[in-house]
């Protein structure tokens, strides 16, 4: 074990542990509990912000990861202090984990700020846990590094592979089309989730793990090393060493996450065919750091980027294949010309060092830029009289023939309304119809659930229909696919024009021209608007009321209006 250079940098924790007085006595005495006297004198105290929870299955193994982070911290002369925070299990939480993302971010922020720590390692994994942690940490701005949970191994069964979520959506369609039954699919429950880790598709968790790596706030390899591969432990251990170095050099999160870093993430998001949820999360993270990032930046920077990763839901393979093919660094290497090569990282070197000497081992999984899986990937931002402030679609996950489509709207006022009608054999719907779901935005649900990829009408599935245009103010799972227009802003509950569309109105989606239009005159819309009634709030107390009263719209990140920005790390008042 090394002893840190005590003159290297001012340590924030010296305010707690440094003085010879009553207050510092309390801080030291209550913490010592077997630690030698020099533990709280001159050594960086590193918080390990751990979102492990048995109710967050994708993060269950983070206690093991924390052990390896601690080893690295001790090796570098720091002192690890692990603490728990709110955790969000995407598949378990009702009515949606997104309702609690900002609550978790608030917990993370106050836990970091109010405790005696000099730097923090964020242990994140399942979808919302990564953005919530980075948002919270950004509003404090200590030296920070992220270690992700890592994806599960590939599910394998009777010669087929199973991708988290993506294959489930297909099974659901097969059952509805009477091709199989849930009884027959029973064994696949155990196969789909075969090992520790996050979804093995390029869903939101894998996307966000790749985003933090591309932004340089996690070590290279973070995005794709499987959870159960021992190289994940090595990465955790190295991250423990690195955070001590960051504290000693006083490199704060805001010095690493620059506009250039976010632009690199947007390019990477496109090349990976990553989750549309990353749009909302990156906007929220930018808001915490004070960087002006807009929805249009995603289209401007990402929509001409080639699709280089052949991973479900936009492709065929899974995260284990992606890791073996070279992972995030291999894709970054292909994007070299499109990236800010000098963007800073936790290593102290530029991001270009992440792909120095990197090779791609499987061209079926990671394509060269000159022969990509699709010429233009990324997120397309649509505007028009249905979405004045924007809506998003992932063309790589959509059907080519539906990217320009005109058809009559079939409107559902809520997810309950949709569920009650969608499988009715008498439902007046054809393959030309445009399914419109409203009341599912940040304020309306509340929480902006992942219901935008609504399953197709049962009777059309039975006829072999595979895709239709769907429009909503909701999000969709990063593991989902289809010609799905999401995040319509303003949402219907905020009085956006989505609230005014009626069944039978002719709607046109034109992705090449970036428009989303309903063929209804301004005068008619004004008439409908005059009689529109704001929906009753779904909750009159607690977090969901606070959330619905203060959440911003999807096009600005769906953060709480009072949480945007930073309060820094200084806490002037003592506790006694
Ligand atoms: Fe946790 Fe997919 S449900 S990562």
PDB file of C-alpha atoms in Angstrom, residues 125-379:
ATOM      1  CA  UNK A 125     -26.305  -0.805 -14.471  1.00  0.00           C
ATOM      2  CA  UNK A 126     -30.006  -1.139 -15.173  1.00  0.00           C
ATOM      3  CA  UNK A 127     -31.453   1.471 -17.497  1.00  0.00           C
ATOM      4  CA  UNK A 128     -32.261   4.455 -15.292  1.00  0.00           C
ATOM      5  CA  UNK A 129     -29.505   3.900 -12.759  1.00  0.00           C
ATOM      6  CA  UNK A 130     -26.752   5.213 -15.032  1.00  0.00           C
ATOM      7  CA  UNK A 131     -28.374   8.523 -16.008  1.00  0.00           C
ATOM      8  CA  UNK A 132     -29.710   9.058 -12.483  1.00  0.00           C
ATOM      9  CA  UNK A 133     -26.242   8.598 -11.022  1.00  0.00           C
ATOM     10  CA  UNK A 134     -24.463  10.787 -13.548  1.00  0.00           C
ATOM     11  CA  UNK A 135     -27.138  13.498 -13.206  1.00  0.00           C
ATOM     12  CA  UNK A 136     -26.853  13.501  -9.422  1.00  0.00           C
ATOM     13  CA  UNK A 137     -23.061  13.453  -9.448  1.00  0.00           C
ATOM     14  CA  UNK A 138     -22.960  16.247 -12.024  1.00  0.00           C
ATOM     15  CA  UNK A 139     -24.952  18.504  -9.729  1.00  0.00           C
ATOM     16  CA  UNK A 140     -22.236  18.110  -7.069  1.00  0.00           C
ATOM     17  CA  UNK A 141     -19.210  17.957  -9.358  1.00  0.00           C
ATOM     18  CA  UNK A 142     -16.586  15.984  -7.479  1.00  0.00           C
ATOM     19  CA  UNK A 143     -14.022  13.800  -9.274  1.00  0.00           C
ATOM     20  CA  UNK A 144     -16.190  10.967 -10.578  1.00  0.00           C
ATOM     21  CA  UNK A 145     -15.836   7.705 -12.476  1.00  0.00           C
ATOM     22  CA  UNK A 146     -18.516   5.254 -13.598  1.00  0.00           C
ATOM     23  CA  UNK A 147     -18.256   1.472 -13.433  1.00  0.00           C
ATOM     24  CA  UNK A 148     -21.124  -0.270 -15.158  1.00  0.00           C
ATOM     25  CA  UNK A 149     -22.638  -3.604 -14.212  1.00  0.00           C
ATOM     26  CA  UNK A 150     -21.923  -5.141 -17.625  1.00  0.00           C
ATOM     27  CA  UNK A 151     -24.296  -7.139 -19.811  1.00  0.00           C
ATOM     28  CA  UNK A 152     -25.547 -10.683 -19.289  1.00  0.00           C
ATOM     29  CA  UNK A 153     -24.207 -13.567 -21.311  1.00  0.00           C
ATOM     30  CA  UNK A 154     -26.104 -14.620 -24.417  1.00  0.00           C
ATOM     31  CA  UNK A 155     -29.188 -16.705 -23.727  1.00  0.00           C
ATOM     32  CA  UNK A 156     -29.011 -19.975 -25.697  1.00  0.00           C
ATOM     33  CA  UNK A 157     -31.765 -22.547 -26.142  1.00  0.00           C
ATOM     34  CA  UNK A 158     -32.142 -25.408 -28.614  1.00  0.00           C
ATOM     35  CA  UNK A 159     -29.885 -23.810 -31.142  1.00  0.00           C
ATOM     36  CA  UNK A 160     -31.327 -20.313 -30.909  1.00  0.00           C
ATOM     37  CA  UNK A 161     -29.976 -17.284 -29.083  1.00  0.00           C
ATOM     38  CA  UNK A 162     -32.186 -15.095 -26.960  1.00  0.00           C
ATOM     39  CA  UNK A 163     -31.799 -11.365 -26.610  1.00  0.00           C
ATOM     40  CA  UNK A 164     -33.233  -9.620 -23.541  1.00  0.00           C
ATOM     41  CA  UNK A 165     -36.437  -7.845 -24.355  1.00  0.00           C
ATOM     42  CA  UNK A 166     -36.116  -7.956 -28.128  1.00  0.00           C
ATOM     43  CA  UNK A 167     -36.908 -11.665 -28.386  1.00  0.00           C
ATOM     44  CA  UNK A 168     -39.630 -11.288 -25.787  1.00  0.00           C
ATOM     45  CA  UNK A 169     -41.431  -8.694 -27.917  1.00  0.00           C
ATOM     46  CA  UNK A 170     -41.236 -11.185 -30.801  1.00  0.00           C
ATOM     47  CA  UNK A 171     -42.589 -14.010 -28.640  1.00  0.00           C
ATOM     48  CA  UNK A 172     -45.504 -11.808 -27.611  1.00  0.00           C
ATOM     49  CA  UNK A 173     -46.313 -11.221 -31.273  1.00  0.00           C
ATOM     50  CA  UNK A 174     -46.041 -14.981 -31.977  1.00  0.00           C
ATOM     51  CA  UNK A 175     -48.467 -15.773 -29.158  1.00  0.00           C
ATOM     52  CA  UNK A 176     -50.904 -13.133 -30.391  1.00  0.00           C
ATOM     53  CA  UNK A 177     -50.585 -14.559 -33.902  1.00  0.00           C
ATOM     54  CA  UNK A 178     -51.454 -18.036 -32.435  1.00  0.00           C
ATOM     55  CA  UNK A 179     -48.050 -19.412 -33.482  1.00  0.00           C
ATOM     56  CA  UNK A 180     -47.119 -20.547 -29.951  1.00  0.00           C
ATOM     57  CA  UNK A 181     -48.270 -20.311 -26.334  1.00  0.00           C
ATOM     58  CA  UNK A 182     -46.774 -18.928 -23.116  1.00  0.00           C
ATOM     59  CA  UNK A 183     -46.767 -22.503 -21.760  1.00  0.00           C
ATOM     60  CA  UNK A 184     -44.526 -23.623 -24.618  1.00  0.00           C
ATOM     61  CA  UNK A 185     -42.235 -20.657 -24.033  1.00  0.00           C
ATOM     62  CA  UNK A 186     -41.974 -21.244 -20.269  1.00  0.00           C
ATOM     63  CA  UNK A 187     -38.415 -22.634 -20.202  1.00  0.00           C
ATOM     64  CA  UNK A 188     -37.169 -19.547 -22.031  1.00  0.00           C
ATOM     65  CA  UNK A 189     -37.785 -17.449 -18.901  1.00  0.00           C
ATOM     66  CA  UNK A 190     -34.712 -19.036 -17.348  1.00  0.00           C
ATOM     67  CA  UNK A 191     -32.693 -18.963 -20.547  1.00  0.00           C
ATOM     68  CA  UNK A 192     -33.253 -15.349 -21.503  1.00  0.00           C
ATOM     69  CA  UNK A 193     -31.737 -14.174 -18.227  1.00  0.00           C
ATOM     70  CA  UNK A 194     -28.835 -16.590 -18.072  1.00  0.00           C
ATOM     71  CA  UNK A 195     -26.285 -14.805 -15.907  1.00  0.00           C
ATOM     72  CA  UNK A 196     -25.642 -11.726 -13.819  1.00  0.00           C
ATOM     73  CA  UNK A 197     -25.798  -8.416 -15.618  1.00  0.00           C
ATOM     74  CA  UNK A 198     -27.889  -6.030 -17.634  1.00  0.00           C
ATOM     75  CA  UNK A 199     -29.851  -6.774 -20.804  1.00  0.00           C
ATOM     76  CA  UNK A 200     -27.672  -8.433 -23.410  1.00  0.00           C
ATOM     77  CA  UNK A 201     -29.129  -6.379 -26.266  1.00  0.00           C
ATOM     78  CA  UNK A 202     -28.165  -2.812 -27.158  1.00  0.00           C
ATOM     79  CA  UNK A 203     -30.972  -1.663 -24.890  1.00  0.00           C
ATOM     80  CA  UNK A 204     -30.834   1.379 -22.694  1.00  0.00           C
ATOM     81  CA  UNK A 205     -28.457  -0.108 -20.123  1.00  0.00           C
ATOM     82  CA  UNK A 206     -25.847  -1.150 -22.702  1.00  0.00           C
ATOM     83  CA  UNK A 207     -26.356   2.094 -24.570  1.00  0.00           C
ATOM     84  CA  UNK A 208     -25.786   4.209 -21.469  1.00  0.00           C
ATOM     85  CA  UNK A 209     -22.756   2.121 -20.466  1.00  0.00           C
ATOM     86  CA  UNK A 210     -21.343   2.830 -23.926  1.00  0.00           C
ATOM     87  CA  UNK A 211     -22.271   6.507 -23.597  1.00  0.00           C
ATOM     88  CA  UNK A 212     -20.288   6.982 -20.397  1.00  0.00           C
ATOM     89  CA  UNK A 213     -17.323   5.209 -21.973  1.00  0.00           C
ATOM     90  CA  UNK A 214     -17.587   7.389 -25.090  1.00  0.00           C
ATOM     91  CA  UNK A 215     -17.761  10.491 -22.881  1.00  0.00           C
ATOM     92  CA  UNK A 216     -14.540   9.454 -21.178  1.00  0.00           C
ATOM     93  CA  UNK A 217     -16.019   9.134 -17.678  1.00  0.00           C
ATOM     94  CA  UNK A 218     -15.489   5.367 -17.540  1.00  0.00           C
ATOM     95  CA  UNK A 219     -12.420   3.354 -18.461  1.00  0.00           C
ATOM     96  CA  UNK A 220     -12.142   1.764 -21.904  1.00  0.00           C
ATOM     97  CA  UNK A 221     -13.982  -1.556 -21.957  1.00  0.00           C
ATOM     98  CA  UNK A 222     -16.709  -0.413 -19.595  1.00  0.00           C
ATOM     99  CA  UNK A 223     -19.453  -0.602 -22.197  1.00  0.00           C
ATOM    100  CA  UNK A 224     -19.300  -4.245 -23.154  1.00  0.00           C
ATOM    101  CA  UNK A 225     -17.305  -6.531 -20.840  1.00  0.00           C
ATOM    102  CA  UNK A 226     -19.890  -9.092 -19.671  1.00  0.00           C
ATOM    103  CA  UNK A 227     -20.897  -8.865 -16.032  1.00  0.00           C
ATOM    104  CA  UNK A 228     -19.654 -12.371 -15.318  1.00  0.00           C
ATOM    105  CA  UNK A 229     -16.313 -12.005 -17.138  1.00  0.00           C
ATOM    106  CA  UNK A 230     -13.471 -11.482 -14.679  1.00  0.00           C
ATOM    107  CA  UNK A 231     -12.228  -8.631 -16.814  1.00  0.00           C
ATOM    108  CA  UNK A 232     -15.174  -6.670 -15.354  1.00  0.00           C
ATOM    109  CA  UNK A 233     -13.558  -7.114 -11.918  1.00  0.00           C
ATOM    110  CA  UNK A 234     -10.232  -5.981 -13.323  1.00  0.00           C
ATOM    111  CA  UNK A 235     -11.889  -2.897 -14.787  1.00  0.00           C
ATOM    112  CA  UNK A 236     -13.484  -2.202 -11.400  1.00  0.00           C
ATOM    113  CA  UNK A 237     -10.128  -2.508  -9.685  1.00  0.00           C
ATOM    114  CA  UNK A 238      -8.434  -0.213 -12.196  1.00  0.00           C
ATOM    115  CA  UNK A 239     -11.278   2.271 -11.794  1.00  0.00           C
ATOM    116  CA  UNK A 240     -10.625   2.269  -8.053  1.00  0.00           C
ATOM    117  CA  UNK A 241      -7.019   3.211  -8.690  1.00  0.00           C
ATOM    118  CA  UNK A 242      -8.027   5.817 -11.245  1.00  0.00           C
ATOM    119  CA  UNK A 243     -10.472   7.678  -9.011  1.00  0.00           C
ATOM    120  CA  UNK A 244      -7.706   8.247  -6.457  1.00  0.00           C
ATOM    121  CA  UNK A 245      -5.579   9.724  -9.223  1.00  0.00           C
ATOM    122  CA  UNK A 246      -8.464  11.969 -10.299  1.00  0.00           C
ATOM    123  CA  UNK A 247      -8.853  13.270  -6.744  1.00  0.00           C
ATOM    124  CA  UNK A 248      -5.135  13.873  -6.394  1.00  0.00           C
ATOM    125  CA  UNK A 249      -5.162  15.831  -9.637  1.00  0.00           C
ATOM    126  CA  UNK A 250      -8.460  17.526  -8.689  1.00  0.00           C
ATOM    127  CA  UNK A 251     -10.163  16.639 -11.975  1.00  0.00           C
ATOM    128  CA  UNK A 252     -13.863  17.214 -11.562  1.00  0.00           C
ATOM    129  CA  UNK A 253     -16.688  15.697 -13.587  1.00  0.00           C
ATOM    130  CA  UNK A 254     -17.423  19.015 -15.290  1.00  0.00           C
ATOM    131  CA  UNK A 255     -13.832  19.097 -16.592  1.00  0.00           C
ATOM    132  CA  UNK A 256     -14.427  15.783 -18.348  1.00  0.00           C
ATOM    133  CA  UNK A 257     -17.966  16.120 -19.640  1.00  0.00           C
ATOM    134  CA  UNK A 258     -17.641  18.905 -22.185  1.00  0.00           C
ATOM    135  CA  UNK A 259     -19.857  19.676 -25.135  1.00  0.00           C
ATOM    136  CA  UNK A 260     -17.329  17.732 -27.232  1.00  0.00           C
ATOM    137  CA  UNK A 261     -17.803  14.689 -24.995  1.00  0.00           C
ATOM    138  CA  UNK A 262     -21.561  14.819 -25.447  1.00  0.00           C
ATOM    139  CA  UNK A 263     -21.174  15.225 -29.186  1.00  0.00           C
ATOM    140  CA  UNK A 264     -18.947  12.139 -29.242  1.00  0.00           C
ATOM    141  CA  UNK A 265     -21.646  10.277 -27.328  1.00  0.00           C
ATOM    142  CA  UNK A 266     -24.284  11.310 -29.874  1.00  0.00           C
ATOM    143  CA  UNK A 267     -22.168  10.040 -32.769  1.00  0.00           C
ATOM    144  CA  UNK A 268     -21.559   6.802 -30.912  1.00  0.00           C
ATOM    145  CA  UNK A 269     -25.256   6.439 -30.095  1.00  0.00           C
ATOM    146  CA  UNK A 270     -25.973   6.540 -33.816  1.00  0.00           C
ATOM    147  CA  UNK A 271     -23.233   4.102 -34.817  1.00  0.00           C
ATOM    148  CA  UNK A 272     -24.413   1.608 -32.193  1.00  0.00           C
ATOM    149  CA  UNK A 273     -28.083   1.875 -33.146  1.00  0.00           C
ATOM    150  CA  UNK A 274     -28.511   2.707 -29.471  1.00  0.00           C
ATOM    151  CA  UNK A 275     -31.619   3.323 -27.427  1.00  0.00           C
ATOM    152  CA  UNK A 276     -33.858   6.334 -28.031  1.00  0.00           C
ATOM    153  CA  UNK A 277     -33.946   6.697 -24.253  1.00  0.00           C
ATOM    154  CA  UNK A 278     -30.375   7.986 -24.408  1.00  0.00           C
ATOM    155  CA  UNK A 279     -31.739  11.163 -25.993  1.00  0.00           C
ATOM    156  CA  UNK A 280     -33.726  12.061 -22.879  1.00  0.00           C
ATOM    157  CA  UNK A 281     -30.899  11.018 -20.563  1.00  0.00           C
ATOM    158  CA  UNK A 282     -28.102  12.879 -22.354  1.00  0.00           C
ATOM    159  CA  UNK A 283     -30.249  16.035 -22.494  1.00  0.00           C
ATOM    160  CA  UNK A 284     -30.819  15.761 -18.746  1.00  0.00           C
ATOM    161  CA  UNK A 285     -27.121  15.176 -18.019  1.00  0.00           C
ATOM    162  CA  UNK A 286     -26.189  18.188 -20.151  1.00  0.00           C
ATOM    163  CA  UNK A 287     -28.708  20.268 -18.219  1.00  0.00           C
ATOM    164  CA  UNK A 288     -27.081  19.325 -14.918  1.00  0.00           C
ATOM    165  CA  UNK A 289     -23.634  20.303 -16.155  1.00  0.00           C
ATOM    166  CA  UNK A 290     -24.862  23.493 -17.790  1.00  0.00           C
ATOM    167  CA  UNK A 291     -24.111  22.547 -21.386  1.00  0.00           C
ATOM    168  CA  UNK A 292     -26.631  23.701 -23.938  1.00  0.00           C
ATOM    169  CA  UNK A 293     -27.568  20.549 -25.807  1.00  0.00           C
ATOM    170  CA  UNK A 294     -30.732  20.372 -27.894  1.00  0.00           C
ATOM    171  CA  UNK A 295     -32.827  17.730 -29.551  1.00  0.00           C
ATOM    172  CA  UNK A 296     -31.658  19.007 -32.923  1.00  0.00           C
ATOM    173  CA  UNK A 297     -28.043  18.210 -32.002  1.00  0.00           C
ATOM    174  CA  UNK A 298     -28.965  14.527 -32.140  1.00  0.00           C
ATOM    175  CA  UNK A 299     -30.244  14.807 -35.689  1.00  0.00           C
ATOM    176  CA  UNK A 300     -27.488  17.159 -36.867  1.00  0.00           C
ATOM    177  CA  UNK A 301     -24.647  15.082 -35.442  1.00  0.00           C
ATOM    178  CA  UNK A 302     -26.091  11.582 -35.568  1.00  0.00           C
ATOM    179  CA  UNK A 303     -28.359  11.138 -38.536  1.00  0.00           C
ATOM    180  CA  UNK A 304     -25.612  10.813 -41.147  1.00  0.00           C
ATOM    181  CA  UNK A 305     -23.549   8.463 -39.047  1.00  0.00           C
ATOM    182  CA  UNK A 306     -23.360   4.921 -40.439  1.00  0.00           C
ATOM    183  CA  UNK A 307     -24.704   2.005 -38.427  1.00  0.00           C
ATOM    184  CA  UNK A 308     -21.613   0.007 -37.450  1.00  0.00           C
ATOM    185  CA  UNK A 309     -22.883  -2.350 -34.756  1.00  0.00           C
ATOM    186  CA  UNK A 310     -24.994  -5.337 -35.759  1.00  0.00           C
ATOM    187  CA  UNK A 311     -26.658  -5.819 -32.389  1.00  0.00           C
ATOM    188  CA  UNK A 312     -30.281  -6.404 -31.460  1.00  0.00           C
ATOM    189  CA  UNK A 313     -32.699  -4.673 -31.601  1.00  0.00           C
ATOM    190  CA  UNK A 314     -31.287  -2.899 -34.692  1.00  0.00           C
ATOM    191  CA  UNK A 315     -29.250  -5.958 -35.766  1.00  0.00           C
ATOM    192  CA  UNK A 316     -28.677  -9.667 -35.170  1.00  0.00           C
ATOM    193  CA  UNK A 317     -26.030 -10.178 -32.477  1.00  0.00           C
ATOM    194  CA  UNK A 318     -25.824  -9.647 -28.725  1.00  0.00           C
ATOM    195  CA  UNK A 319     -23.525  -7.855 -26.304  1.00  0.00           C
ATOM    196  CA  UNK A 320     -21.268 -10.860 -25.714  1.00  0.00           C
ATOM    197  CA  UNK A 321     -20.582 -10.967 -29.456  1.00  0.00           C
ATOM    198  CA  UNK A 322     -20.039  -7.215 -29.430  1.00  0.00           C
ATOM    199  CA  UNK A 323     -17.497  -7.484 -26.630  1.00  0.00           C
ATOM    200  CA  UNK A 324     -15.610 -10.258 -28.417  1.00  0.00           C
ATOM    201  CA  UNK A 325     -15.626  -8.237 -31.635  1.00  0.00           C
ATOM    202  CA  UNK A 326     -13.862  -5.336 -29.944  1.00  0.00           C
ATOM    203  CA  UNK A 327     -16.608  -3.495 -28.087  1.00  0.00           C
ATOM    204  CA  UNK A 328     -16.903   0.263 -27.755  1.00  0.00           C
ATOM    205  CA  UNK A 329     -13.241   1.039 -28.571  1.00  0.00           C
ATOM    206  CA  UNK A 330     -13.540  -0.824 -31.890  1.00  0.00           C
ATOM    207  CA  UNK A 331     -16.522   1.291 -32.923  1.00  0.00           C
ATOM    208  CA  UNK A 332     -14.832   4.486 -31.715  1.00  0.00           C
ATOM    209  CA  UNK A 333     -11.860   3.554 -33.898  1.00  0.00           C
ATOM    210  CA  UNK A 334     -14.102   3.304 -36.948  1.00  0.00           C
ATOM    211  CA  UNK A 335     -15.606   6.705 -36.151  1.00  0.00           C
ATOM    212  CA  UNK A 336     -12.235   8.373 -35.731  1.00  0.00           C
ATOM    213  CA  UNK A 337     -12.905  11.114 -38.309  1.00  0.00           C
ATOM    214  CA  UNK A 338     -16.278  12.013 -36.796  1.00  0.00           C
ATOM    215  CA  UNK A 339     -15.136  12.368 -33.195  1.00  0.00           C
ATOM    216  CA  UNK A 340     -13.498  15.036 -31.085  1.00  0.00           C
ATOM    217  CA  UNK A 341     -10.288  13.107 -30.630  1.00  0.00           C
ATOM    218  CA  UNK A 342      -8.948  15.397 -27.884  1.00  0.00           C
ATOM    219  CA  UNK A 343     -11.941  15.157 -25.577  1.00  0.00           C
ATOM    220  CA  UNK A 344     -10.658  14.498 -22.033  1.00  0.00           C
ATOM    221  CA  UNK A 345     -11.069  11.255 -20.110  1.00  0.00           C
ATOM    222  CA  UNK A 346     -10.639   9.851 -16.628  1.00  0.00           C
ATOM    223  CA  UNK A 347      -7.254   8.446 -17.629  1.00  0.00           C
ATOM    224  CA  UNK A 348      -5.780  11.913 -18.144  1.00  0.00           C
ATOM    225  CA  UNK A 349      -5.233  11.197 -21.838  1.00  0.00           C
ATOM    226  CA  UNK A 350      -7.489  12.122 -24.761  1.00  0.00           C
ATOM    227  CA  UNK A 351     -10.377   9.889 -25.783  1.00  0.00           C
ATOM    228  CA  UNK A 352      -8.425   8.870 -28.905  1.00  0.00           C
ATOM    229  CA  UNK A 353      -6.236   6.747 -26.622  1.00  0.00           C
ATOM    230  CA  UNK A 354      -9.281   4.560 -25.998  1.00  0.00           C
ATOM    231  CA  UNK A 355      -9.011   3.152 -29.509  1.00  0.00           C
ATOM    232  CA  UNK A 356      -5.270   3.355 -30.023  1.00  0.00           C
ATOM    233  CA  UNK A 357      -4.009  -0.069 -31.178  1.00  0.00           C
ATOM    234  CA  UNK A 358      -7.558  -1.396 -31.124  1.00  0.00           C
ATOM    235  CA  UNK A 359      -8.633  -4.107 -33.541  1.00  0.00           C
ATOM    236  CA  UNK A 360     -11.969  -5.416 -34.712  1.00  0.00           C
ATOM    237  CA  UNK A 361     -12.205  -9.184 -34.499  1.00  0.00           C
ATOM    238  CA  UNK A 362     -15.516  -9.896 -36.155  1.00  0.00           C
ATOM    239  CA  UNK A 363     -16.721  -7.859 -39.105  1.00  0.00           C
ATOM    240  CA  UNK A 364     -20.135  -9.507 -38.976  1.00  0.00           C
ATOM    241  CA  UNK A 365     -20.658  -7.660 -35.695  1.00  0.00           C
ATOM    242  CA  UNK A 366     -18.740  -4.396 -36.156  1.00  0.00           C
ATOM    243  CA  UNK A 367     -18.612  -3.047 -39.694  1.00  0.00           C
ATOM    244  CA  UNK A 368     -15.988  -0.770 -41.194  1.00  0.00           C
ATOM    245  CA  UNK A 369     -17.210   2.764 -41.910  1.00  0.00           C
ATOM    246  CA  UNK A 370     -16.867   2.215 -45.659  1.00  0.00           C
ATOM    247  CA  UNK A 371     -19.331  -0.698 -45.682  1.00  0.00           C
ATOM    248  CA  UNK A 372     -21.730  -0.164 -42.776  1.00  0.00           C
ATOM    249  CA  UNK A 373     -24.872  -2.119 -41.930  1.00  0.00           C
ATOM    250  CA  UNK A 374     -26.880   1.007 -42.851  1.00  0.00           C
ATOM    251  CA  UNK A 375     -25.697   4.256 -44.373  1.00  0.00           C
ATOM    252  CA  UNK A 376     -27.573   6.618 -42.074  1.00  0.00           C
ATOM    253  CA  UNK A 377     -28.408   5.570 -38.540  1.00  0.00           C
ATOM    254  CA  UNK A 378     -28.941   7.800 -35.542  1.00  0.00           C
ATOM    255  CA  UNK A 379     -32.012   9.516 -34.261  1.00  0.00           C
TER     256      UNK A 379
END
